Each structure stands twice: as structure tokens, then as C-alpha cells.
XYZ file of C-alpha atoms in Angstrom:
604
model
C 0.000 0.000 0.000
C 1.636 3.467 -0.824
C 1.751 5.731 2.178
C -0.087 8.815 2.580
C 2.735 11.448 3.188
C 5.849 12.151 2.211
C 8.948 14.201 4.068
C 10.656 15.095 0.114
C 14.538 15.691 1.276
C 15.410 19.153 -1.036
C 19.360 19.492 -2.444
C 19.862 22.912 -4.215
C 17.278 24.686 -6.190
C 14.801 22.666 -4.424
C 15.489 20.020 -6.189
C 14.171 16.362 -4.615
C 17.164 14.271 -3.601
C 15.405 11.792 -1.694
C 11.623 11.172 -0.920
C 10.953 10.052 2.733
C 7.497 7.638 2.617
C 5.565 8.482 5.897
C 4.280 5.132 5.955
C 4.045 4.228 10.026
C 2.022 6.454 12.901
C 4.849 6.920 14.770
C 8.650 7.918 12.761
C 11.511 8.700 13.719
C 13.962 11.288 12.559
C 17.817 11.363 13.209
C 21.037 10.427 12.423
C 20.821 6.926 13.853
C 20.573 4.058 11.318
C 17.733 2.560 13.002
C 15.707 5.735 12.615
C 12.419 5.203 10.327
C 13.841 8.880 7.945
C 17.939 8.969 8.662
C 19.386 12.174 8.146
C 23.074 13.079 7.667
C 24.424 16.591 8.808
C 25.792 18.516 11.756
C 23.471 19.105 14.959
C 21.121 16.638 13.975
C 20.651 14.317 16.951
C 20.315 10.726 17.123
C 16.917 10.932 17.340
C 15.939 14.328 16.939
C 12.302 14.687 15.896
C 9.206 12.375 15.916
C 6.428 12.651 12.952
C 2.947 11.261 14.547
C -0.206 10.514 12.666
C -2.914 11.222 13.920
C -6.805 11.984 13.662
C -6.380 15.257 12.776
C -3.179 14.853 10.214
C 0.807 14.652 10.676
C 2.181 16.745 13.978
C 5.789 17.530 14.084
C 7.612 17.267 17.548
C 11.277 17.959 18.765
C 12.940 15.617 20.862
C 14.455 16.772 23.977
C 14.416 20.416 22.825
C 16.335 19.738 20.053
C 16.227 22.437 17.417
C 13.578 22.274 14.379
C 12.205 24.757 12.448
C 8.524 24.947 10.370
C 7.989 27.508 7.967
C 11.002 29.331 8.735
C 9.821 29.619 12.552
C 11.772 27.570 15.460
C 8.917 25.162 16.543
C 8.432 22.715 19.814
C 5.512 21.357 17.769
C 3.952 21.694 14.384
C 1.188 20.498 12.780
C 2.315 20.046 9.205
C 0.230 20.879 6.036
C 1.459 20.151 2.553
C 3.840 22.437 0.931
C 5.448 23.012 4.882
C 9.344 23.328 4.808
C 10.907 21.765 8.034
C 14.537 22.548 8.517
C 16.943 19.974 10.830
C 20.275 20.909 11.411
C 21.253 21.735 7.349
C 19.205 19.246 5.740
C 15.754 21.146 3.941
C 12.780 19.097 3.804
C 9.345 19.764 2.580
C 5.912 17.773 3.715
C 3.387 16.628 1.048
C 0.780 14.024 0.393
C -1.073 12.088 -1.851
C -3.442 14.817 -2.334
C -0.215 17.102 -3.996
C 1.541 14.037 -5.145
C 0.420 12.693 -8.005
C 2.187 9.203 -8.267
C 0.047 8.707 -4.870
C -2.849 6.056 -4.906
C -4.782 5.164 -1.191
C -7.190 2.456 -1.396
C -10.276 2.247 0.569
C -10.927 0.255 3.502
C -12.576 -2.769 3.191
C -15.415 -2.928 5.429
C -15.587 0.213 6.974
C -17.014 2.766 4.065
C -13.764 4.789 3.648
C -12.878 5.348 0.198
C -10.412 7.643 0.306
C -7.122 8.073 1.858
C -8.313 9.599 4.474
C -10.775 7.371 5.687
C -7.933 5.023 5.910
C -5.654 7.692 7.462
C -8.821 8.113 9.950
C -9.759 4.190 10.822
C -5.523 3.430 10.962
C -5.338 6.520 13.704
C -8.592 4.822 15.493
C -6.633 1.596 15.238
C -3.370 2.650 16.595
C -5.165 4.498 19.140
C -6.955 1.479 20.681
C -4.115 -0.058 21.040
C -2.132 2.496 22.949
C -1.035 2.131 26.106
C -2.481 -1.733 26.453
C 0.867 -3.904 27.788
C -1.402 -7.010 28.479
C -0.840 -9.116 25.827
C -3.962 -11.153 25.306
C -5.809 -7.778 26.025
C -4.058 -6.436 23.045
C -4.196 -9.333 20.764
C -8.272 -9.048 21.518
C -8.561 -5.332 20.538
C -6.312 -6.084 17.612
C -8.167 -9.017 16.444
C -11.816 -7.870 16.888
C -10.441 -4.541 14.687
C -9.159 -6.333 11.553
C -11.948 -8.937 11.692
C -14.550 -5.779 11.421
C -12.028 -4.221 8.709
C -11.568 -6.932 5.874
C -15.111 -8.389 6.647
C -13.941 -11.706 7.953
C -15.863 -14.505 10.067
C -13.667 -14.783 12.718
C -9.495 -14.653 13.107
C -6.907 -15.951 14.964
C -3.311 -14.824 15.893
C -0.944 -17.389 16.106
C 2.712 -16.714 17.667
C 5.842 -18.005 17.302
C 6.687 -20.191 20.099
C 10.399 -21.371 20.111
C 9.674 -21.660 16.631
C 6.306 -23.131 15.965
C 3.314 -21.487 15.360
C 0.411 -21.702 18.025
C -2.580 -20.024 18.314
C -2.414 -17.202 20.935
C -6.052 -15.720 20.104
C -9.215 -16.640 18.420
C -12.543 -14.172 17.647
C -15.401 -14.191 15.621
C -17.146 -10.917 14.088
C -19.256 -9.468 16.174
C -17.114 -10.047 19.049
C -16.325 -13.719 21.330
C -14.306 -16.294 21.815
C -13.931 -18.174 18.192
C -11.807 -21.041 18.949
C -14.136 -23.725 18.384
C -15.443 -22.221 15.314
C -12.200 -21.557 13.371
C -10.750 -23.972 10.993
C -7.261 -22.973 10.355
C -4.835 -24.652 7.167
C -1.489 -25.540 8.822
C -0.466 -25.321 4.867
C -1.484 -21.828 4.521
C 0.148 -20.523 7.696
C 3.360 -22.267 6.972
C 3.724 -20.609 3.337
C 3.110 -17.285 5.118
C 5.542 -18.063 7.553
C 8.202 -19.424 5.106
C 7.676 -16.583 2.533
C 7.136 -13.408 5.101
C 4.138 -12.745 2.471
C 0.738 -12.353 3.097
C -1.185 -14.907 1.467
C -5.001 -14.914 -0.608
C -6.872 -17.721 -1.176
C -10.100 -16.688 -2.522
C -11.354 -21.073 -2.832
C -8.885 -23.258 -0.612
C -10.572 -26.100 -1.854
C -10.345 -25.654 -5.454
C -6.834 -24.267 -4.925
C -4.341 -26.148 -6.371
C -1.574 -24.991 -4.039
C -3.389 -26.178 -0.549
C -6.717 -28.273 -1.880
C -4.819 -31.481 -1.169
C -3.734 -30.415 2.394
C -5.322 -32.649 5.626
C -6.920 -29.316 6.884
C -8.603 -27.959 3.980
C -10.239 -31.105 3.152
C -11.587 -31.936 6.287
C -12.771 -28.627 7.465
C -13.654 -27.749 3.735
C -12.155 -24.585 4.230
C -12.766 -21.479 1.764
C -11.200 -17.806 2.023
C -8.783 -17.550 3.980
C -6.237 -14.389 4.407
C -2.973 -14.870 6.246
C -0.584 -12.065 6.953
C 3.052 -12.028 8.731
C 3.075 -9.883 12.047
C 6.732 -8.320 11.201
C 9.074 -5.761 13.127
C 12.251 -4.697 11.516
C 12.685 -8.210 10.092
C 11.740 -10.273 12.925
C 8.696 -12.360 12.658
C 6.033 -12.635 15.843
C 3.456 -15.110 14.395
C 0.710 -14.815 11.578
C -3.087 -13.273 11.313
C -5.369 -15.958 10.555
C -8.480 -14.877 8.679
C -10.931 -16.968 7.515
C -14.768 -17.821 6.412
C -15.776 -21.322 5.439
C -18.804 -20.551 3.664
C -17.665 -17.655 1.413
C -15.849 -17.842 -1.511
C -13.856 -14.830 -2.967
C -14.667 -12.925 0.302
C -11.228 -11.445 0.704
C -9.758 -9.697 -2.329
C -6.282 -7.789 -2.839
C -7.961 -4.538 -1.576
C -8.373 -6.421 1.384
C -5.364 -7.917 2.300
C -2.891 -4.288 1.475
C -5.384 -2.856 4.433
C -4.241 -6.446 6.229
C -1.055 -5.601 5.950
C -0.976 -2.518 6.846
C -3.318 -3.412 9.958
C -1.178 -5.748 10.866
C 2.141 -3.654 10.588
C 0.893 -1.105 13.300
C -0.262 -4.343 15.334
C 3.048 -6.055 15.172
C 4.788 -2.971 16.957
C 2.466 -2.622 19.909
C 2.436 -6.251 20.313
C 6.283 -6.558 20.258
C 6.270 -3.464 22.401
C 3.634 -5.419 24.959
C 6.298 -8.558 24.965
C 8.931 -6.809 25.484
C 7.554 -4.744 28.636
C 6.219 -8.262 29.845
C 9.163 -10.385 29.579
C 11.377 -6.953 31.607
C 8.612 -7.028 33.869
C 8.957 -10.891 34.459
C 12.634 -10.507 34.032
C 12.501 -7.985 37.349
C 10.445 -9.542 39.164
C 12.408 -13.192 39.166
C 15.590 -11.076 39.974
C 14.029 -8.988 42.659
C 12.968 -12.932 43.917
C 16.551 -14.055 43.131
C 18.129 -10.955 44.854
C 15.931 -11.729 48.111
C 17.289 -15.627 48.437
C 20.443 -14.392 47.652
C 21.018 -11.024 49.769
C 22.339 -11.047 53.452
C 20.567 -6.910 54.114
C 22.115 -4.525 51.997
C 25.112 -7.057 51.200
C 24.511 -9.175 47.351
C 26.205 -13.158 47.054
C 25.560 -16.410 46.475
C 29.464 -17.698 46.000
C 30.987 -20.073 48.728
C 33.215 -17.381 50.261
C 30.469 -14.933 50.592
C 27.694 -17.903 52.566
C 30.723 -18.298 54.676
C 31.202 -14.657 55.668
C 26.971 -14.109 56.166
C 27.464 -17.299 58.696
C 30.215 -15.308 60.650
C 28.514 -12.190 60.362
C 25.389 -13.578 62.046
C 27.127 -15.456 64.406
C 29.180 -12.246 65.616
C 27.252 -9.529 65.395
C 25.221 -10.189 68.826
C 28.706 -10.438 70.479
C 30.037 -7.149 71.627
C 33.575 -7.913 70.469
C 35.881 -6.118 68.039
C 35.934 -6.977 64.703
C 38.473 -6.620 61.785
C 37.534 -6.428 58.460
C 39.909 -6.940 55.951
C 39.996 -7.013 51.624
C 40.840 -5.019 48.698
C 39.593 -1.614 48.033
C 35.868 -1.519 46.557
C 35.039 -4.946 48.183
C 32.219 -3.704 50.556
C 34.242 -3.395 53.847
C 31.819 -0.652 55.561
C 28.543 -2.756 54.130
C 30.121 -5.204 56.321
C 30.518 -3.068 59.410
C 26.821 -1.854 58.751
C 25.534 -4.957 58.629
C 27.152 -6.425 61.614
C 25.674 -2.976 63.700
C 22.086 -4.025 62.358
C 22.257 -7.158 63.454
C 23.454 -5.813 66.758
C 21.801 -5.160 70.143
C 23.182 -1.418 69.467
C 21.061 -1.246 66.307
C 18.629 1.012 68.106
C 22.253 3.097 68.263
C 24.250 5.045 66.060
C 26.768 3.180 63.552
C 29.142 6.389 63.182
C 32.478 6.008 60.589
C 36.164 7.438 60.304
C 38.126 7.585 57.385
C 41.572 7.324 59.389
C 43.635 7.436 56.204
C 41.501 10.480 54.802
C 41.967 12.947 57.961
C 46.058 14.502 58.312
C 47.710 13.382 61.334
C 47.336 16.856 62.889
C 43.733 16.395 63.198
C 42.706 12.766 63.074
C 43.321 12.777 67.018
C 40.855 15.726 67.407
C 38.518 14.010 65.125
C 38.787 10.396 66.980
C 38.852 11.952 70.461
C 37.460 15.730 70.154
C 38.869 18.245 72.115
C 38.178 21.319 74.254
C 38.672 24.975 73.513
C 41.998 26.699 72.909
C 43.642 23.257 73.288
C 44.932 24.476 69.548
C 44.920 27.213 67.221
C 41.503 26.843 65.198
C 39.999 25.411 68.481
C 37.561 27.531 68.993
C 34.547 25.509 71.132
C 34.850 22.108 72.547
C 34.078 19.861 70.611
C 33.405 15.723 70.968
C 35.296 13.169 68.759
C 34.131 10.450 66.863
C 34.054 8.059 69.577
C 31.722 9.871 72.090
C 29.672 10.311 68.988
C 29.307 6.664 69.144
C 28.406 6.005 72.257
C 25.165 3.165 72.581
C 26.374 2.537 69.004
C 29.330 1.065 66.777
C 32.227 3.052 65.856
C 33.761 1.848 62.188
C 37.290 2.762 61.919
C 38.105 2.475 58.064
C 41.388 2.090 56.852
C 42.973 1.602 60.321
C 46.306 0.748 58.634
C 46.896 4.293 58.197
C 46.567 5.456 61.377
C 50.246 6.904 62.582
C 52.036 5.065 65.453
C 51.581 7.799 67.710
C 48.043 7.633 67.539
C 47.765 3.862 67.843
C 49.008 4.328 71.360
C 46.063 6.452 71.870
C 43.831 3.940 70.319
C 44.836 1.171 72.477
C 44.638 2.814 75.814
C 40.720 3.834 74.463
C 40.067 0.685 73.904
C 41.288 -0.680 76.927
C 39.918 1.713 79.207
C 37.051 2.780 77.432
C 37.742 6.320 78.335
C 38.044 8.876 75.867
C 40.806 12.151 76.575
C 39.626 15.431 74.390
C 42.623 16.846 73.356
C 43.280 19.495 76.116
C 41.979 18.066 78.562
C 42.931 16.318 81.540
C 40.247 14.158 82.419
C 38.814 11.224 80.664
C 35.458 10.590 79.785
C 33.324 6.549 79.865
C 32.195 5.692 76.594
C 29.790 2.800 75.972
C 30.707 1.850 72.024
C 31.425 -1.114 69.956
C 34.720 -1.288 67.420
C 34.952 -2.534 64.332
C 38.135 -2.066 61.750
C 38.847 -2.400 58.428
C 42.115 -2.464 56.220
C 42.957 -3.290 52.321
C 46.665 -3.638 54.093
C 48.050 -6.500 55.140
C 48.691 -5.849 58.911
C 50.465 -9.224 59.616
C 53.202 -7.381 57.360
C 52.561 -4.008 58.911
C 53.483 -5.864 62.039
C 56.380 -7.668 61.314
C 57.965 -4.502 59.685
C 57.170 -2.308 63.162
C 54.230 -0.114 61.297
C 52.133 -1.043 63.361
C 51.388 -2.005 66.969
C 51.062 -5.896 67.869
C 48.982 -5.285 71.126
C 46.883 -3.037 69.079
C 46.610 -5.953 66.228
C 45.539 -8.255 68.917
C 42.812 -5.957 70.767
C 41.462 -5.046 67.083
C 41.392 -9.138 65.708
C 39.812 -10.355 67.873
C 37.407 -11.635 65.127
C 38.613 -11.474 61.724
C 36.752 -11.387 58.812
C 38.014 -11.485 55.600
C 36.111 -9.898 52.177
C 36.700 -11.970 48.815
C 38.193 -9.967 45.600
C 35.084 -9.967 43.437
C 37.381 -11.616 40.891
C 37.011 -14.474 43.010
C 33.400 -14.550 43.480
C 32.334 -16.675 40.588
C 28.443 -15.951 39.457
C 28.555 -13.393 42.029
C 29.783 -10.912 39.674
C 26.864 -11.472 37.146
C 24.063 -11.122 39.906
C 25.886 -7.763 41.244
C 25.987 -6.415 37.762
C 21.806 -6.922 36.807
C 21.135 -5.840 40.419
C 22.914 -2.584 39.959
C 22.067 -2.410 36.793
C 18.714 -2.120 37.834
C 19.608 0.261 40.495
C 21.190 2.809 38.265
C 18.766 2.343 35.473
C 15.554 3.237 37.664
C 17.443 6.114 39.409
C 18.304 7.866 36.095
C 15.099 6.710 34.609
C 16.654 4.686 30.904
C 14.963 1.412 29.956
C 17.540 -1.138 29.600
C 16.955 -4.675 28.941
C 20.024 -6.228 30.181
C 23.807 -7.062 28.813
C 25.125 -8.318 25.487
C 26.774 -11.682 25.662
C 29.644 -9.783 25.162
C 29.782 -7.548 27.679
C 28.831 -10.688 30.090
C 32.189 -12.503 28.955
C 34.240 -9.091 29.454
C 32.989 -8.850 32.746
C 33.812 -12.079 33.604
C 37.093 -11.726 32.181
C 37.587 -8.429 33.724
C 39.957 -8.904 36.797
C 38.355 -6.176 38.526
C 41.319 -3.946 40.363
C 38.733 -1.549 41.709
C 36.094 -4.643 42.710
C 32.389 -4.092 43.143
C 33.011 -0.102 43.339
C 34.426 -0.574 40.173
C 31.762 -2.529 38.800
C 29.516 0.121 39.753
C 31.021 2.981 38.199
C 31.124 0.983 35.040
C 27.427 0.047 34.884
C 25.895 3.943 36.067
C 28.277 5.101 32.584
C 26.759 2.682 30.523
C 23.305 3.320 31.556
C 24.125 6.965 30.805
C 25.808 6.140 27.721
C 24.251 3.170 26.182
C 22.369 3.830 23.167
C 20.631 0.560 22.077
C 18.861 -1.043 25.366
C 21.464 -3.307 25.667
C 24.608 -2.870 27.549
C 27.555 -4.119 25.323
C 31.422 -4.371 26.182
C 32.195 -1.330 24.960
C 29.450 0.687 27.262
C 31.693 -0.753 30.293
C 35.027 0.887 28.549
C 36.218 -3.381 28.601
C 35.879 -4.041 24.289
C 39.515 -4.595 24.315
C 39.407 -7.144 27.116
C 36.570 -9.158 25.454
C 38.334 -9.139 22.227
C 42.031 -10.462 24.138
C 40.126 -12.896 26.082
C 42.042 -13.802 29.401
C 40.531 -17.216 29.646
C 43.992 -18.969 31.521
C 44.398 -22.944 30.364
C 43.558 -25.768 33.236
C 46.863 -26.289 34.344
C 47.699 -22.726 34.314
C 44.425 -22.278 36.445
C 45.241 -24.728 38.765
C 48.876 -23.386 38.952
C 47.789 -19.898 40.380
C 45.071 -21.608 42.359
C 47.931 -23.983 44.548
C 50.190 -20.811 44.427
C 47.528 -18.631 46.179
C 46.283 -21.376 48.469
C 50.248 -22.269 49.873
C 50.168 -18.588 50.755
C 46.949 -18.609 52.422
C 48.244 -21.129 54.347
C 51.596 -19.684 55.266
C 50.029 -16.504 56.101
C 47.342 -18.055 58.647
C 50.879 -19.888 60.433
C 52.571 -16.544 60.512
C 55.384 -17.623 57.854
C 56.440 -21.282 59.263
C 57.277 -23.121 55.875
C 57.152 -26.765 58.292
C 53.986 -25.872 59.497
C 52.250 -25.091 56.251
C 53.928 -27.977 54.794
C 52.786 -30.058 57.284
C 49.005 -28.892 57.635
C 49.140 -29.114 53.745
C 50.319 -32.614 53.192
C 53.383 -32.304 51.315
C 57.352 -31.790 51.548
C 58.519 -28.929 52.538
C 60.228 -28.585 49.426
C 57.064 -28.517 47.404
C 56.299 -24.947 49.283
C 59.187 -23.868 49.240
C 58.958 -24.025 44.997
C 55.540 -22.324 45.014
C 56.510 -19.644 46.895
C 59.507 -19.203 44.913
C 57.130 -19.131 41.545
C 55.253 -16.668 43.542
C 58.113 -14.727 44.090
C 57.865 -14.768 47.877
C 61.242 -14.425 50.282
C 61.813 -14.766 53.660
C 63.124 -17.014 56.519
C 61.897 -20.705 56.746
């Protein structure tokens, strides 16, 4: 069917260089190759302008307050009459249609008394506009149905859908409205050309057709006119329209099946638009269900390590002893601390935190301890410290690693006494608080090479709970990146429908320096930045990484897994090479040649 409207692309003199069809209700204009009219040209957006049919004629509208101008005059929106000139960016186009365009021919709908192109432009708007807005698919398929069975005069329809490849019928009406299962005799033959071809299909006699009179179906249902149409979008085919009466012959002619088509066309988009919402909707709520079996509070895992640390988590936090927390930056170290307050008897408390390698020397002891007025230049008021600010609660000392040596002397006596000195003052004060520490360092190390106190190690381990590298968290990784995908993508308000298997095999190969902080700076730019729905590799700035591919061979796998488990070992026996060797079953030899693959020195 020729469309109704035409956006005529004009080159110099006004000469036509390329005729735009306005053949949907809803087009697109921009520079992306999807768009339904591309243009080329500088300050034309991706999508910079939408064209949308409707009762009344074609309206105009700028995307975003992009820039477009009708008529000379910079518009928000237009409605467009022929002969308008619309100017994007430096590309000149003028509106016209069939009415000013000779070469144009509408036919009349079948069934409905239109016989011109605008009854057709009217009953297509109607259409569209019933099906607006409906995201229940059976709903929709009803509404569509009962329309196209009143336009081409048919007995009663059915839509069937693809359904991992096979056709099956979705929907079934009669005219006149009800359920027309029973009734409808449908020609597997005839839906399977349609389906094989992607062409819409007339067959005015099926049993004197030479084509399908032999098939099963049309014999025994005697079946007569039937019209079958695709239900396409972009290339991708939903199912067929089934249309059918099996006591008229020559009730559906070629008139009838362009409107078909063109029914259907509009029909396909709001039904793949209706699936698609569906299966996100489905999609969030089985990983809102998956997130809920697999969350410990605010903290996300389902790996090994992870069940382990939940089980020590619950198991300490009704204790009131110190904790320390220990992992790589970005691996969730204060979600930790939180959750083991929440879980607390101090919940009802306040969970307060420190930064003790963010605050300069000078003042961290004023900010730990406070400190009374004049007691230094700037001191001004007294003031309480961090840990009377925590009192009934939890204090989280982050990064404790950093903290000078000076101050760890400090620290200790605190912690011992559980008295707090202001700085200035002479006194000390009770305070009623809970510890808990964290450190990406290694303080076993920070020990041994006199950075840091050994009585304060001991008063701060007394529980110790190490965070996995998110590298090491298996699946864990794919269930943090649709949760925060999620997250990020109702926060900035961009509907995205997941990852690309190729940004799923990045991440995994990923090694993930920066862990899950990482992983969430990556995903909020992509949502920003993503452009098709999809999240791909290169949204996450990690195309080059998918295309290396860092997959390590089995033995080289199980090489760096026996090198990092001998010095997991070594580390929990403080550095005795017998020991380890002896807890791990093998010469002493054997770890003394993984720790030299690894690198590692030191006395036996």
C-alpha cells in the first residue's frame, strides 16, 4: 500500500534528492541508522524529531528540545500541512501528500465505508489508538483481532505466535465479538507458506486451490477464504493473522489484504512493544525474587566465600567484640561493618564512621577523640570526637592501617579503658561503644615490619573477617551487575533490557582492580551512555578485554590456584614453611617451589 505522506529531502534549487514515505504512525527522525527517515548533517541528533499521525493529520515534535524549524519559525511542535518546509540541522525538507503528489494512490478500507485516503488515514489513527497504552498481551491481541476482523469483513481470526519456533494459536474471535476457537478452521499449509515466505497470502477457494486443496486441513474442514498475513518488526517475525470464512468464496480480495497488511504492521509494533515490557517485567520480578534468596541486608552473594562470611557475620554480630575487616579496596568493607551494627543489640544506636587514612595526622586525634577549647589554634569551642559520637552505638574505623604510630598508642589505651581524653583536657570521659576495623593492608606485614602495633593488632582481631576480591566470586559478579544495573537504570530513569553476551564474557574476564566499586562505576556510565537497550562491552570501557580474552588454560588455572592457596596457608601460620607444609600434606620442598614461583622471600 503506498503511504499517505511524504517528508521530500530538497538538495539545491529545491530540487528532490530523496523522498521520505511516511508510511508508520509513529517515525523517527535522526542520524541513527535505526531511525524510520535517517538524516546526515551537523546538529542533527540521534533521534531528533518524531512525525505522529494522527486523527487530525501529521504533527511535528522535537525531541528533547532539540532544534527544528517549520515555515522558517523555530517550533516545539507543528502540525504540518502540505507544501510546509521543516529545517533539521542543514538538511531542507518539505511535507506533502497524496493529495499534492500525483504518483500517490490510497485504497479504501474494506469494510468500513472509507474510500479515500483519508478514511484510511482516519480508521488506521482509530486503530493505533486502541491499542495504545495496552501492555497485556492477550488484552491487546483481543482489541487487535476484533479490529481487523470488522475491517476486511472476515468470520472470525486468529493470531498465532511463534513459540520457540512453531506457530500456536495465541487468540481466536469471531465478528461481532467472542471467543472463536471452536469455530475456526485454520490450514497448517497456509500458515506455513506465510511463515516461510514473510508474504501475506489470498486464497479466494482453498478447496479448489491447487496450491493447498490437497492439504489434511482444507479437506476436512472444507475450508474457503482464507487471508494470512506475517506480524513483522524490523525483520523479525512474531506469528501470523489468521483470517478466515468457510462458507464464502472470494470474500477477501487484494484490496483487502494491502489494508491487512498494513493493519497488521501497526499491530506487530504494539504487540512486540507489549512482549517486550512483559518479559522486563517478568525478568525484574524473578531477579528482585533471586536478589531476596540471595542477599544477606544490603550485602549481594551467592558464592561459597560470601555464605561463609553471612554465617560469621550472624554469628558475631550479637557479640560485643571487636571486629576486623579486611579485603581489597571496593570490596564492601563498611557494608560489612553496617551490617554487623544491624544485626546488633546497638542497632537502636548510632553506627558512626572514620576515614583514618583520609583525615592529616594533625587532626585525626581531634577528630577520633574531640577536644576542648583553645587546646589548639583553630579550636575555637569544645568539641566531641568520633568516639563519644558513638556512644550506645558502633564506631567503624576504616582504613585503620593508616593510622600513625603515635596515635595507635592512643587507640589502644581507648580501647582498653574505654575512656576517651579530648585533646586538652585532663580528664577522661566513659564511653559505651562497639569497634569494628577495616584495612585493604596486610597488617600481619605491617606488624612484622614495626608499622604497626602488635597489642593493638591483637585488641582489634579479635574476630577477623576477611572480604573476597570480586574476581574471586564466581556468578557473584553477574548477579551484582543486573542488580545494579537495575539500580542505576531506575534512578536515572533509561529502559535497559540487560547485557550483550559480550559484555557478560568481558565482565567475567575483567579482573576487577577496583572490585564491586568498580563494577559500579562501570554500569551507572553505561546506563548513561548506552544507546541501544542493551549494555555491550564497549558501554563498560572493557571491548579490548573481550576481544584479548584472558581465559587462563587448566593447568595454568590450577597453577595460580595452589600458588595462592600455599600462601593462604603460610600466612594463617605466621610464615612457618614446616607448618604449612605439614598442615598441607606435602614436603617442605614442594612450598618452598611455590613460593619461589610466587616470588615470595623470607626465613623458613
Amino acid at each position: 500500500m503506498p503511504p499517505h505522506a511524504w517528508l521530500q529531502e530538497l538538495g539545491p534549487g529545491d530540487t528532490v534528492r530523496i523522498s521520505h514515505p511516511v508510511d508508520k504512525m509513529l517515525c523517527s527522525l535522526g542520524t541513527d541508522t535505526d531511525s524510520d527517515i535517517q538524516l546526515r548533517g551537523k546538529g542533527i541528533a540521534t533521534v531528533h524529531a518524531w512525525l505522529r499521525t494522527t486523527t487530525k493529520g501529521v504533527v511535528l515534535e522535537a525531541v528533547g528540545g532539540e532544534r527544528i524549524w517549520v515555515n522558517g519559525k523555530r517550533m516545539e511542535s507543528s502540525p504540518l500541512s502540505a507544501g510546509d518546509q521543516v529545517d533539521i540541522g542543514p538538511v531542507k525538507l518539505r511535507f506533502v501528500t497524496a493529495k499534492n503528489r500525483d504518483s500517490a494512490r490510497i485504497p479504501p478500507l474494506a469494510g468500513t465505508g472509507a474510500s479515500d485516503s483519508g478514511g484510511l488515514l482516519s480508521a488506521l489513527a482509530g486503530f493505533s489508538e486502541s491499542l495504545a497504552g495496552r501492555y497485556d498481551v492477550d488484552e491487546l491481541l483481543v482489541t487487535m483481532l476484533d479490529s481487523i476482523i470488522q475491517a476486511t469483513d472476515a468470520a472470525r481470526g486468529a493470531v498465532l505466535l511463534l513459540v520457540d519456533g512453531q506457530p500456536q494459536v495465541r487468540t481466536a474471535r469471531r465478528s461481532g465479538g467472542g471467543d472463536g476457537r471452536n469455530s475456526l478452521a485454520i490450514s497448517d499449509s497456509i500458515v506455513q507458506r506465510v511463515l516461510s515466505t514473510r508474504q501475506p497470502v489470498v486464497v479466494s477457494d482453498a478447496m479448489s486451490d491447487r496450491e493447498f486443496n490437497a492439504a489434511m486441513s482444507v479437506m476436512e474442514f472444507r475450508i474457503c477464504s482464507v487471508l494470512c498475513v506475517p506480524l513483522m518488526v524490523r525483520g523479525d517475525l512474531l506469528g501470523v493473522i489468521y483470517l478466515g470464512n468457510d462458507n464464502v468464496v472470494n470474500l477477501f480480495t487484494e484490496e483487502a489484504r494491502e489494508v491487512a497488511t498494513v493493519f497488521a504492521a501497526q499491530a506487530a509494533m504494539a504487540l512486540r512493544n507489549a512482549i517486550l515490557i512483559n518479559d522486563l517485567q517478568l525478568s525484574n520480578a524473578s531477579l528482585t525474587q533471586q536478589i531476596e534468596r540471595m542477599n544477606f541486608g544490603s550485602i549481594i552473594g551467592a558464592s561459597v566465600s560470601m555464605r561463609e562470611l553471612f554465617r560469621k557475620v550472624e554469628k558475631v554480630a550479637g557479640t560485643d567484640i571487636s571486629v576486623l575487616i579486611d579485603g581489597e579496596t571496593g570490596t564492601g568493607k563498611e557494608l560489612v561493618a553496617s551490617e554487623i551494627h544491624r544485626r546488633s543489640n546497638r542497632a537502636k544506636g548510632p553506627f558512626v564512621v572514620i576515614n583514618c587514612g583520609a583525615i592529616p595526622e594533625n587532626l585525626l586525634e581531634s577528630e577520633l577523640f574531640g577536644h576542648v577549647r583553645g587546646a589548639f589554634t583553630g579550636a575555637v569551642a569544645n568539641r566531641d570526637g568520633k568516639f563519644q559520637a558513638a556512644h550506645g552505638g558502633t564506631l567503624f574505623l576504616d582504613e585503620i592501617g593508616e593510622m600513625p604510630l603515635l596515635l595507635q598508642v592512643k587507640l589502644l589505651r581507648v580501647l582498653e579503658d574505654r575512656r576517651v581524653v579530648r585533646v586538652g583536657e585532663t580528664h577522661g570521659r566513659e564511653v559505651d561503644i562497639r569497634v569494628v576495623a577495616a584495612t585493604n593492608r596486610n597488617l600481619v606485614e605491617e606488624v612484622k615490619n614495626g608499622r604497626f602495633r602488635e597489642d593493638l593488632f591483637y585488641r582489634l582481631n579479635v574476630v577477623r573477617l576477611s572480604l573476597p576480591p570480586l574476581r574471586e566470586r564466581g556468578d557473584d559478579i553477574n548477579l551484582l551487575a543486573k542488580y545494579l544495573l537495575k539500580r542505576h537504570s531506575d534512578e536515572i530513569g533509561i529502559k535497559i533490557k540487560g547485557f550483550s553476551d559480550d559484555a557478560v564474557r568481558a565482565m567475567n574476564l575483567h579482573r576487577w582492580p577496583g572490585n564491586i566499586r568498580e563494577l559500579d562505576n562501570r554500569i551507572k556510565k553505561a546506563v548513561i551512555f548506552c544507546d541501544h537497550g542493551t549494555v555491550t562491552a564497549v558501554d563498560l570501557d572493557l571491548a579490548a578485554l573481550q576481544e584479548a580474552g584472558t581465559i587462563e588454560s587448566l593447568n595454568d588455572a590450577k597453577e595460580s590456584f595452589a600458588r595462592g592457596y600455599v600462601r593462604r596457608v603460610l600466612e594463617i601460620n605466621g610464615g612457618n614453611r614446616s607448618q604449612t607444609a605439614k598442615d598441607l600434606d606435602v614436603d617442605v620442598r614442594t612450598v618452598y617451589r611455590y613460593l619461589e614461583r610466587a616470588g615470595v622471600e623470607g626465613e623458613a
